XYZ file of N, CA and C in Angstrom:
591
model
N 60.512 140.313 246.706
C 61.886 139.838 246.828
C 61.953 138.563 247.667
N 61.182 138.552 248.747
C 61.181 137.370 249.605
C 60.662 136.164 248.839
N 59.595 136.371 248.073
C 59.048 135.276 247.267
C 60.081 134.773 246.261
N 60.790 135.711 245.611
C 61.799 135.339 244.620
C 62.918 134.520 245.255
N 63.410 134.964 246.422
C 64.464 134.216 247.112
C 63.962 132.846 247.570
N 62.689 132.801 248.000
C 62.110 131.520 248.391
C 62.029 130.553 247.224
N 61.616 131.059 246.062
C 61.546 130.223 244.855
C 62.932 129.728 244.446
N 63.920 130.622 244.490
C 65.289 130.219 244.147
C 65.803 129.163 245.110
N 65.474 129.309 246.398
C 65.882 128.311 247.388
C 65.256 126.961 247.119
N 63.963 126.949 246.771
C 63.279 125.688 246.448
C 63.866 125.043 245.206
N 64.195 125.862 244.214
C 64.788 125.319 242.993
C 66.152 124.708 243.295
N 66.941 125.370 244.141
C 68.260 124.843 244.490
C 68.133 123.507 245.205
N 67.143 123.402 246.101
C 66.944 122.134 246.812
C 66.494 121.037 245.864
N 65.690 121.377 244.870
C 65.149 120.355 243.974
C 66.196 119.814 243.005
N 67.283 120.557 242.779
C 68.290 120.081 241.827
C 69.508 119.475 242.513
N 69.446 119.301 243.833
C 70.560 118.676 244.532
C 70.674 117.205 244.144
N 71.901 116.751 244.082
C 72.139 115.351 243.743
C 71.666 114.445 244.880
N 71.188 113.271 244.515
C 70.724 112.287 245.489
C 71.815 111.260 245.767
N 71.690 110.606 246.909
C 72.539 109.467 247.260
C 71.627 108.251 247.329
N 71.943 107.226 246.517
C 71.147 106.004 246.485
C 72.001 104.867 247.045
N 71.432 104.086 247.951
C 72.190 103.020 248.618
C 71.824 101.652 248.053
N 72.877 100.833 247.868
C 72.708 99.458 247.403
C 73.296 98.527 248.455
N 72.561 97.514 248.847
C 73.081 96.544 249.819
C 72.550 95.151 249.515
N 73.436 94.166 249.608
C 73.015 92.770 249.473
C 73.035 92.056 250.824
N 73.074 92.835 251.892
C 73.097 92.287 253.252
C 71.661 92.059 253.721
N 71.374 90.861 254.177
C 70.037 90.537 254.683
C 69.691 91.439 255.851
N 68.515 92.038 255.814
C 68.069 92.908 256.893
C 68.447 94.365 256.724
N 69.205 94.689 255.684
C 69.564 96.088 255.447
C 68.337 96.898 255.049
N 68.337 98.172 255.435
C 67.220 99.029 255.043
C 67.529 99.827 253.773
N 68.600 99.460 253.071
C 68.918 100.131 251.808
C 67.790 99.882 250.814
N 67.405 100.896 250.038
C 66.272 100.731 249.125
C 66.557 99.852 247.911
N 67.829 99.568 247.618
C 68.148 98.781 246.426
C 69.069 97.617 246.801
N 68.810 96.468 246.194
C 69.682 95.311 246.364
C 70.512 95.046 245.114
N 70.129 95.680 244.000
C 70.791 95.483 242.707
C 71.211 96.843 242.159
N 72.439 96.913 241.668
C 72.953 98.180 241.137
C 72.096 98.714 239.997
N 71.692 97.854 239.077
C 70.941 98.298 237.903
C 69.662 99.025 238.296
N 69.010 98.583 239.373
C 67.789 99.248 239.836
C 68.104 100.642 240.369
N 69.218 100.755 241.102
C 69.618 102.065 241.629
C 69.975 103.007 240.488
N 70.693 102.504 239.489
C 71.064 103.372 238.362
C 69.833 103.814 237.581
N 68.877 102.921 237.431
C 67.644 103.283 236.713
C 66.910 104.421 237.425
N 67.004 104.464 238.747
C 66.329 105.508 239.525
C 67.177 106.778 239.641
N 68.450 106.681 239.303
C 69.371 107.808 239.470
C 69.310 108.763 238.287
N 69.654 110.002 238.573
C 69.830 111.011 237.538
C 71.301 111.362 237.469
N 71.752 111.902 236.346
C 73.151 112.263 236.207
C 73.569 113.189 237.342
N 74.736 112.923 237.909
C 75.234 113.706 239.027
C 74.943 113.082 240.376
N 74.083 112.063 240.426
C 73.784 111.381 241.683
C 74.936 110.481 242.100
N 74.875 110.033 243.352
C 75.869 109.110 243.904
C 75.192 107.804 244.271
N 75.798 106.696 243.876
C 75.323 105.369 244.289
C 76.383 104.774 245.198
N 75.963 104.377 246.401
C 76.885 103.846 247.401
C 76.591 102.369 247.640
N 77.620 101.538 247.459
C 77.529 100.122 247.827
C 77.887 99.998 249.302
N 77.018 99.371 250.060
C 77.321 99.162 251.474
C 78.236 97.954 251.629
N 79.080 97.995 252.656
C 80.010 96.899 252.923
C 79.283 95.583 253.118
N 79.904 94.501 252.634
C 79.259 93.194 252.693
C 80.313 92.102 252.544
N 80.054 90.934 253.130
C 80.957 89.795 252.897
C 80.537 88.996 251.670
N 79.494 89.453 250.974
C 79.039 88.833 249.726
C 79.461 89.744 248.577
N 80.102 89.195 247.571
C 80.566 89.991 246.431
C 79.363 90.401 245.577
N 79.316 91.679 245.218
C 78.279 92.170 244.311
C 78.626 91.735 242.883
N 77.625 91.453 242.048
C 77.909 91.035 240.667
C 78.464 92.185 239.824
N 78.972 91.838 238.654
C 79.528 92.813 237.709
C 78.501 93.890 237.377
N 78.982 95.140 237.256
C 78.080 96.249 236.937
C 78.592 97.025 235.726
N 77.687 97.743 235.086
C 78.036 98.699 234.032
C 77.508 100.059 234.452
N 78.411 101.044 234.496
C 78.018 102.410 234.823
C 77.727 103.117 233.508
N 76.453 103.375 233.236
C 76.065 103.947 231.951
C 75.479 105.347 232.075
N 75.622 105.948 233.260
C 75.219 107.338 233.476
C 76.367 108.075 234.159
N 76.379 109.386 234.040
C 77.382 110.211 234.714
C 77.055 110.236 236.203
N 77.643 109.293 236.944
C 77.376 109.109 238.369
C 78.681 109.009 239.133
N 78.599 109.174 240.443
C 79.672 108.784 241.347
C 79.246 107.447 241.939
N 80.043 106.411 241.730
C 79.739 105.085 242.267
C 80.839 104.743 243.257
N 80.455 104.461 244.490
C 81.470 104.288 245.521
C 81.086 103.230 246.534
N 82.091 102.801 247.290
C 81.887 101.871 248.388
C 82.262 102.533 249.699
N 82.472 101.701 250.716
C 82.759 102.216 252.054
C 84.233 102.541 252.245
N 85.062 102.254 251.242
C 86.495 102.501 251.368
C 87.235 101.208 251.606
N 88.462 101.106 251.093
C 89.193 99.855 251.231
C 89.975 99.759 252.524
N 90.547 100.854 252.997
C 91.466 100.771 254.129
C 90.792 100.890 255.488
N 89.487 101.092 255.538
C 88.841 101.333 256.820
C 89.015 100.189 257.796
N 88.800 98.952 257.346
C 88.914 97.794 258.227
C 90.367 97.576 258.622
N 91.271 97.650 257.651
C 92.664 97.358 257.902
C 93.288 98.348 258.882
N 92.825 99.582 258.886
C 93.377 100.591 259.784
C 92.654 100.648 261.125
N 91.656 99.808 261.297
C 90.960 99.751 262.576
C 90.095 100.965 262.863
N 89.664 101.676 261.845
C 88.826 102.851 262.045
C 87.379 102.396 262.249
N 86.738 102.958 263.230
C 85.360 102.557 263.535
C 84.420 102.955 262.408
N 83.508 102.067 262.087
C 82.460 102.364 261.127
C 81.274 101.480 261.449
N 80.122 101.834 260.929
C 78.903 101.094 261.233
C 79.037 99.648 260.761
N 79.496 99.462 259.548
C 79.667 98.125 258.989
C 81.156 97.939 258.706
N 81.805 97.038 259.430
C 83.250 96.866 259.309
C 83.666 96.039 258.116
N 83.010 96.167 256.983
C 83.343 95.399 255.794
C 83.469 96.313 254.582
N 84.268 95.868 253.627
C 84.375 96.614 252.379
C 83.279 96.146 251.423
N 83.083 96.917 250.376
C 82.142 96.529 249.318
C 82.968 96.046 248.136
N 82.767 94.801 247.726
C 83.517 94.196 246.631
C 82.581 93.931 245.453
N 82.999 94.375 244.268
C 82.218 94.177 243.045
C 83.018 93.286 242.102
N 82.359 92.321 241.478
C 83.036 91.341 240.623
C 83.772 91.990 239.457
N 83.267 93.064 238.912
C 83.915 93.761 237.805
C 83.088 94.976 237.434
N 83.745 95.985 236.822
C 83.053 97.219 236.466
C 83.402 97.607 235.037
N 82.384 97.931 234.243
C 82.564 98.580 232.952
C 81.993 99.981 233.079
N 82.776 100.980 232.657
C 82.317 102.369 232.724
C 82.128 102.868 231.302
N 80.868 103.044 230.908
C 80.567 103.471 229.546
C 79.999 104.887 229.495
N 79.979 105.585 230.633
C 79.441 106.943 230.696
C 80.566 107.946 230.904
N 80.611 108.961 230.064
C 81.608 110.019 230.221
C 81.418 110.728 231.555
N 82.537 111.089 232.162
C 82.587 111.853 233.412
C 82.075 111.090 234.619
N 81.964 109.772 234.525
C 81.603 108.967 235.697
C 82.813 108.857 236.617
N 82.544 108.587 237.877
C 83.622 108.451 238.860
C 83.412 107.185 239.671
N 84.479 106.394 239.802
C 84.458 105.162 240.595
C 85.437 105.342 241.735
N 84.981 105.140 242.973
C 85.897 105.331 244.092
C 85.555 104.435 245.274
N 86.588 104.126 246.037
C 86.455 103.457 247.337
C 85.803 102.084 247.274
N 85.948 101.380 246.154
C 85.426 100.023 246.013
C 86.578 99.034 245.858
N 86.333 97.797 246.245
C 87.224 96.703 245.889
C 86.595 96.058 244.666
N 87.353 95.952 243.575
C 86.743 95.517 242.322
C 87.708 94.644 241.532
N 87.173 93.614 240.910
C 87.978 92.713 240.092
C 87.976 93.221 238.652
N 88.868 94.168 238.390
C 89.019 94.690 237.043
C 88.041 95.794 236.697
N 88.548 96.766 235.911
C 87.734 97.884 235.458
C 87.996 98.089 233.970
N 86.933 98.177 233.186
C 87.044 98.438 231.753
C 86.406 99.800 231.469
N 87.225 100.756 231.008
C 86.743 102.115 230.762
C 86.591 102.322 229.259
N 85.368 102.584 228.809
C 85.119 102.809 227.389
C 84.676 104.233 227.094
N 84.669 105.101 228.106
C 84.196 106.479 227.949
C 85.305 107.464 228.299
N 85.112 108.724 227.948
C 86.082 109.779 228.228
C 85.823 110.425 229.586
N 86.889 111.039 230.116
C 86.820 111.863 231.332
C 86.316 111.084 232.538
N 86.773 109.856 232.688
C 86.401 109.005 233.813
C 87.484 109.106 234.881
N 87.087 109.000 236.151
C 88.038 108.992 237.268
C 87.875 107.687 238.036
N 89.021 107.010 238.277
C 89.064 105.827 239.137
C 89.988 106.186 240.288
N 89.439 106.231 241.503
C 90.168 106.815 242.616
C 89.971 106.002 243.902
N 91.072 105.710 244.589
C 91.059 105.070 245.913
C 90.333 103.734 245.928
N 90.467 102.970 244.847
C 89.884 101.626 244.776
C 90.980 100.583 245.011
N 90.566 99.378 245.356
C 91.458 98.219 245.355
C 91.044 97.373 244.154
N 91.874 97.386 243.117
C 91.597 96.622 241.902
C 92.455 95.366 241.963
N 91.819 94.194 241.842
C 92.563 92.944 242.042
C 92.310 91.947 240.909
N 93.332 91.160 240.621
C 93.253 89.980 239.737
C 92.762 90.231 238.312
N 92.630 91.464 237.901
C 92.253 91.792 236.520
C 92.679 93.231 236.274
N 92.993 93.583 235.033
C 93.542 94.919 234.768
C 92.495 96.022 234.732
N 93.001 97.249 234.756
C 92.217 98.427 234.402
C 92.507 98.664 232.929
N 91.503 98.482 232.085
C 91.679 98.605 230.644
C 91.079 99.926 230.179
N 91.873 100.699 229.435
C 91.466 102.039 229.044
C 91.170 102.117 227.558
N 89.943 102.518 227.229
C 89.556 102.788 225.844
C 89.046 104.211 225.688
N 89.041 104.985 226.783
C 88.572 106.366 226.745
C 89.726 107.332 226.921
N 89.527 108.578 226.535
C 90.530 109.625 226.676
C 90.267 110.437 227.945
N 91.298 111.143 228.414
C 91.201 111.999 229.595
C 90.735 111.220 230.824
N 91.287 110.035 231.021
C 90.947 109.194 232.170
C 91.996 109.407 233.259
N 91.541 109.474 234.510
C 92.431 109.610 235.661
C 92.374 108.325 236.478
N 93.541 107.720 236.710
C 93.676 106.537 237.569
C 94.601 106.971 238.698
N 94.042 107.208 239.889
C 94.783 107.899 240.944
C 94.548 107.265 242.309
N 95.616 107.038 243.046
C 95.590 106.564 244.432
C 94.855 105.239 244.603
N 95.126 104.302 243.719
C 94.518 102.978 243.826
C 95.537 101.961 244.307
N 95.053 100.897 244.931
C 95.862 99.729 245.245
C 95.527 98.686 244.193
N 96.549 98.214 243.469
C 96.325 97.292 242.358
C 97.128 96.025 242.642
N 96.434 94.899 242.831
C 97.097 93.668 243.264
C 96.737 92.489 242.365
N 97.571 91.457 242.428
C 97.341 90.233 241.663
C 98.233 90.176 240.447
N 98.618 88.969 240.063
C 99.596 88.811 238.987
C 99.097 89.289 237.630
N 97.798 89.357 237.429
C 97.295 89.823 236.124
C 96.792 91.262 236.185
N 97.083 91.964 237.273
C 96.602 93.334 237.403
C 97.596 94.320 236.822
N 97.085 95.280 236.117
C 97.897 96.346 235.537
C 96.956 97.437 235.055
N 97.536 98.479 234.504
C 96.748 99.468 233.770
C 97.243 99.395 232.344
N 96.352 99.239 231.395
C 96.812 99.071 230.017
C 95.794 99.625 229.040
N 96.285 99.911 227.865
C 95.397 100.276 226.782
C 94.734 99.032 226.234
N 93.649 99.210 225.545
C 92.952 98.088 224.929
C 93.853 97.438 223.888
N 93.950 96.116 223.900
C 94.859 95.416 223.002
C 94.407 95.398 221.551
N 93.291 96.051 221.258
C 92.816 96.077 219.878
C 93.637 97.018 219.010
N 94.553 97.747 219.629
C 95.345 98.714 218.885
C 94.797 100.123 218.999
N 93.689 100.296 219.714
C 93.134 101.618 219.942
C 94.102 102.434 220.781
N 94.432 103.634 220.336
C 95.327 104.510 221.086
C 94.488 105.575 221.773
N 94.690 105.740 223.083
C 93.973 106.761 223.839
C 94.966 107.803 224.313
N 94.467 108.989 224.658
C 95.375 110.079 225.011
C 94.927 110.810 226.264
N 95.863 111.606 226.783
C 95.608 112.451 227.948
C 95.140 111.635 229.152
N 95.869 110.554 229.417
C 95.600 109.697 230.564
C 96.515 110.127 231.701
N 95.994 110.139 232.925
C 96.810 110.419 234.101
C 96.812 109.180 234.989
N 97.992 108.601 235.194
C 98.154 107.432 236.066
C 99.132 107.841 237.157
N 98.611 108.178 238.336
C 99.460 108.748 239.382
C 99.142 108.195 240.766
N 100.191 108.105 241.577
C 100.087 107.781 243.001
C 99.377 106.460 243.285
N 99.567 105.481 242.409
C 98.995 104.154 242.628
C 100.045 103.250 243.263
N 99.601 102.185 243.929
C 100.496 101.176 244.495
C 100.175 99.849 243.835
N 101.224 99.209 243.259
C 101.074 97.890 242.649
C 101.782 96.854 243.499
N 101.176 95.665 243.611
C 101.893 94.507 244.127
C 101.780 93.429 243.062
N 102.747 92.612 242.955
C 102.797 91.503 241.981
C 102.839 91.996 240.548
N 101.676 92.121 239.890
C 101.649 92.391 238.461
C 102.445 93.593 238.009
N 102.329 94.684 238.729
C 103.090 95.876 238.388
C 102.507 96.646 237.221
N 103.123 97.778 236.964
C 102.711 98.629 235.858
C 103.509 98.232 234.633
N 102.838 97.700 233.626
C 103.511 97.261 232.415
C 103.704 98.474 231.501
N 104.840 99.163 231.705
C 105.067 100.410 230.977
C 105.083 100.199 229.464
N 105.661 99.107 229.000
C 105.741 98.904 227.557
C 104.347 98.759 226.951
N 103.474 98.055 227.650
C 102.113 97.884 227.151
C 101.331 99.185 227.268
N 101.501 99.891 228.387
C 100.795 101.159 228.582
C 101.216 102.170 227.531
N 102.519 102.341 227.344
C 103.007 103.378 226.453
C 102.695 103.075 224.989
N 102.483 101.818 224.663
C 102.145 101.451 223.291
C 100.774 101.991 222.890
N 99.888 102.118 223.873
C 98.507 102.501 223.570
C 98.104 103.862 224.118
N 99.016 104.558 224.808
C 98.700 105.855 225.380
C 99.590 106.929 224.771
N 99.015 108.079 224.459
C 99.806 109.206 223.976
C 99.452 110.446 224.798
N 100.389 111.384 224.837
C 100.187 112.651 225.536
C 99.624 112.425 226.933
N 100.222 111.488 227.667
C 99.711 111.101 228.982
C 100.754 111.350 230.062
N 100.311 111.312 231.305
C 101.178 111.601 232.450
C 101.163 110.400 233.378
N 102.327 109.793 233.585
C 102.460 108.633 234.469
C 103.552 108.976 235.479
N 103.195 109.071 236.764
C 104.178 109.500 237.756
C 103.778 109.071 239.166
N 104.782 108.955 240.029
C 104.604 108.726 241.471
C 103.882 107.427 241.795
N 104.035 106.423 240.936
C 103.474 105.116 241.224
C 104.519 104.278 241.957
N 104.066 103.407 242.841
C 104.966 102.537 243.608
C 104.675 101.093 243.245
N 105.715 100.381 242.809
C 105.567 98.968 242.463
C 106.396 98.176 243.470
N 105.763 97.258 244.199
C 106.458 96.556 245.268
C 107.163 95.285 244.809
N 106.790 94.753 243.642
C 107.485 93.585 243.093
C 107.149 93.429 241.621
N 108.029 92.765 240.845
C 107.807 92.503 239.430
C 107.489 93.771 238.631
N 108.022 94.892 239.024
C 107.690 96.143 238.333
C 108.490 96.296 237.071
């Protein structure tokens, strides 16, 4: 029995998800400087963390079921202590893997082409969140810039079962007419638009 429990314990440890760190900061001890290298080493269910930096990370494509995250957007603004007082900013993100999750990053636009994706607690600026997948959740994000919105793909593709909740827009606002044209059986609620809504 002891041997059996020991084997089960070892198996449980071997299947735990890993956390892989990406940093473009000179002198960082993070094992990866490029997202693509971290994703190549990752297995589905792993987490890839972008470390805060004053250098913008290049555009990425999430092609595995991963959690991809940064250090959080509000940490610096709220004066909360952290090792690195900077956010992680990515030039743009395409999510082509079902069930991937994007959170706590500052990102210039997100293009979702897969189902069951979650975009949570990000600062999306100067480019829209474009939805081509079904069962996507867009929740608790700050969305800024005159061209920022959440919208369906303009190709006429209709997606369904989208949840757009508890987001804050400045400037661009939520373009309901454009969203509703391409979304069906979806839930849009509790969003705050501060101007041009």
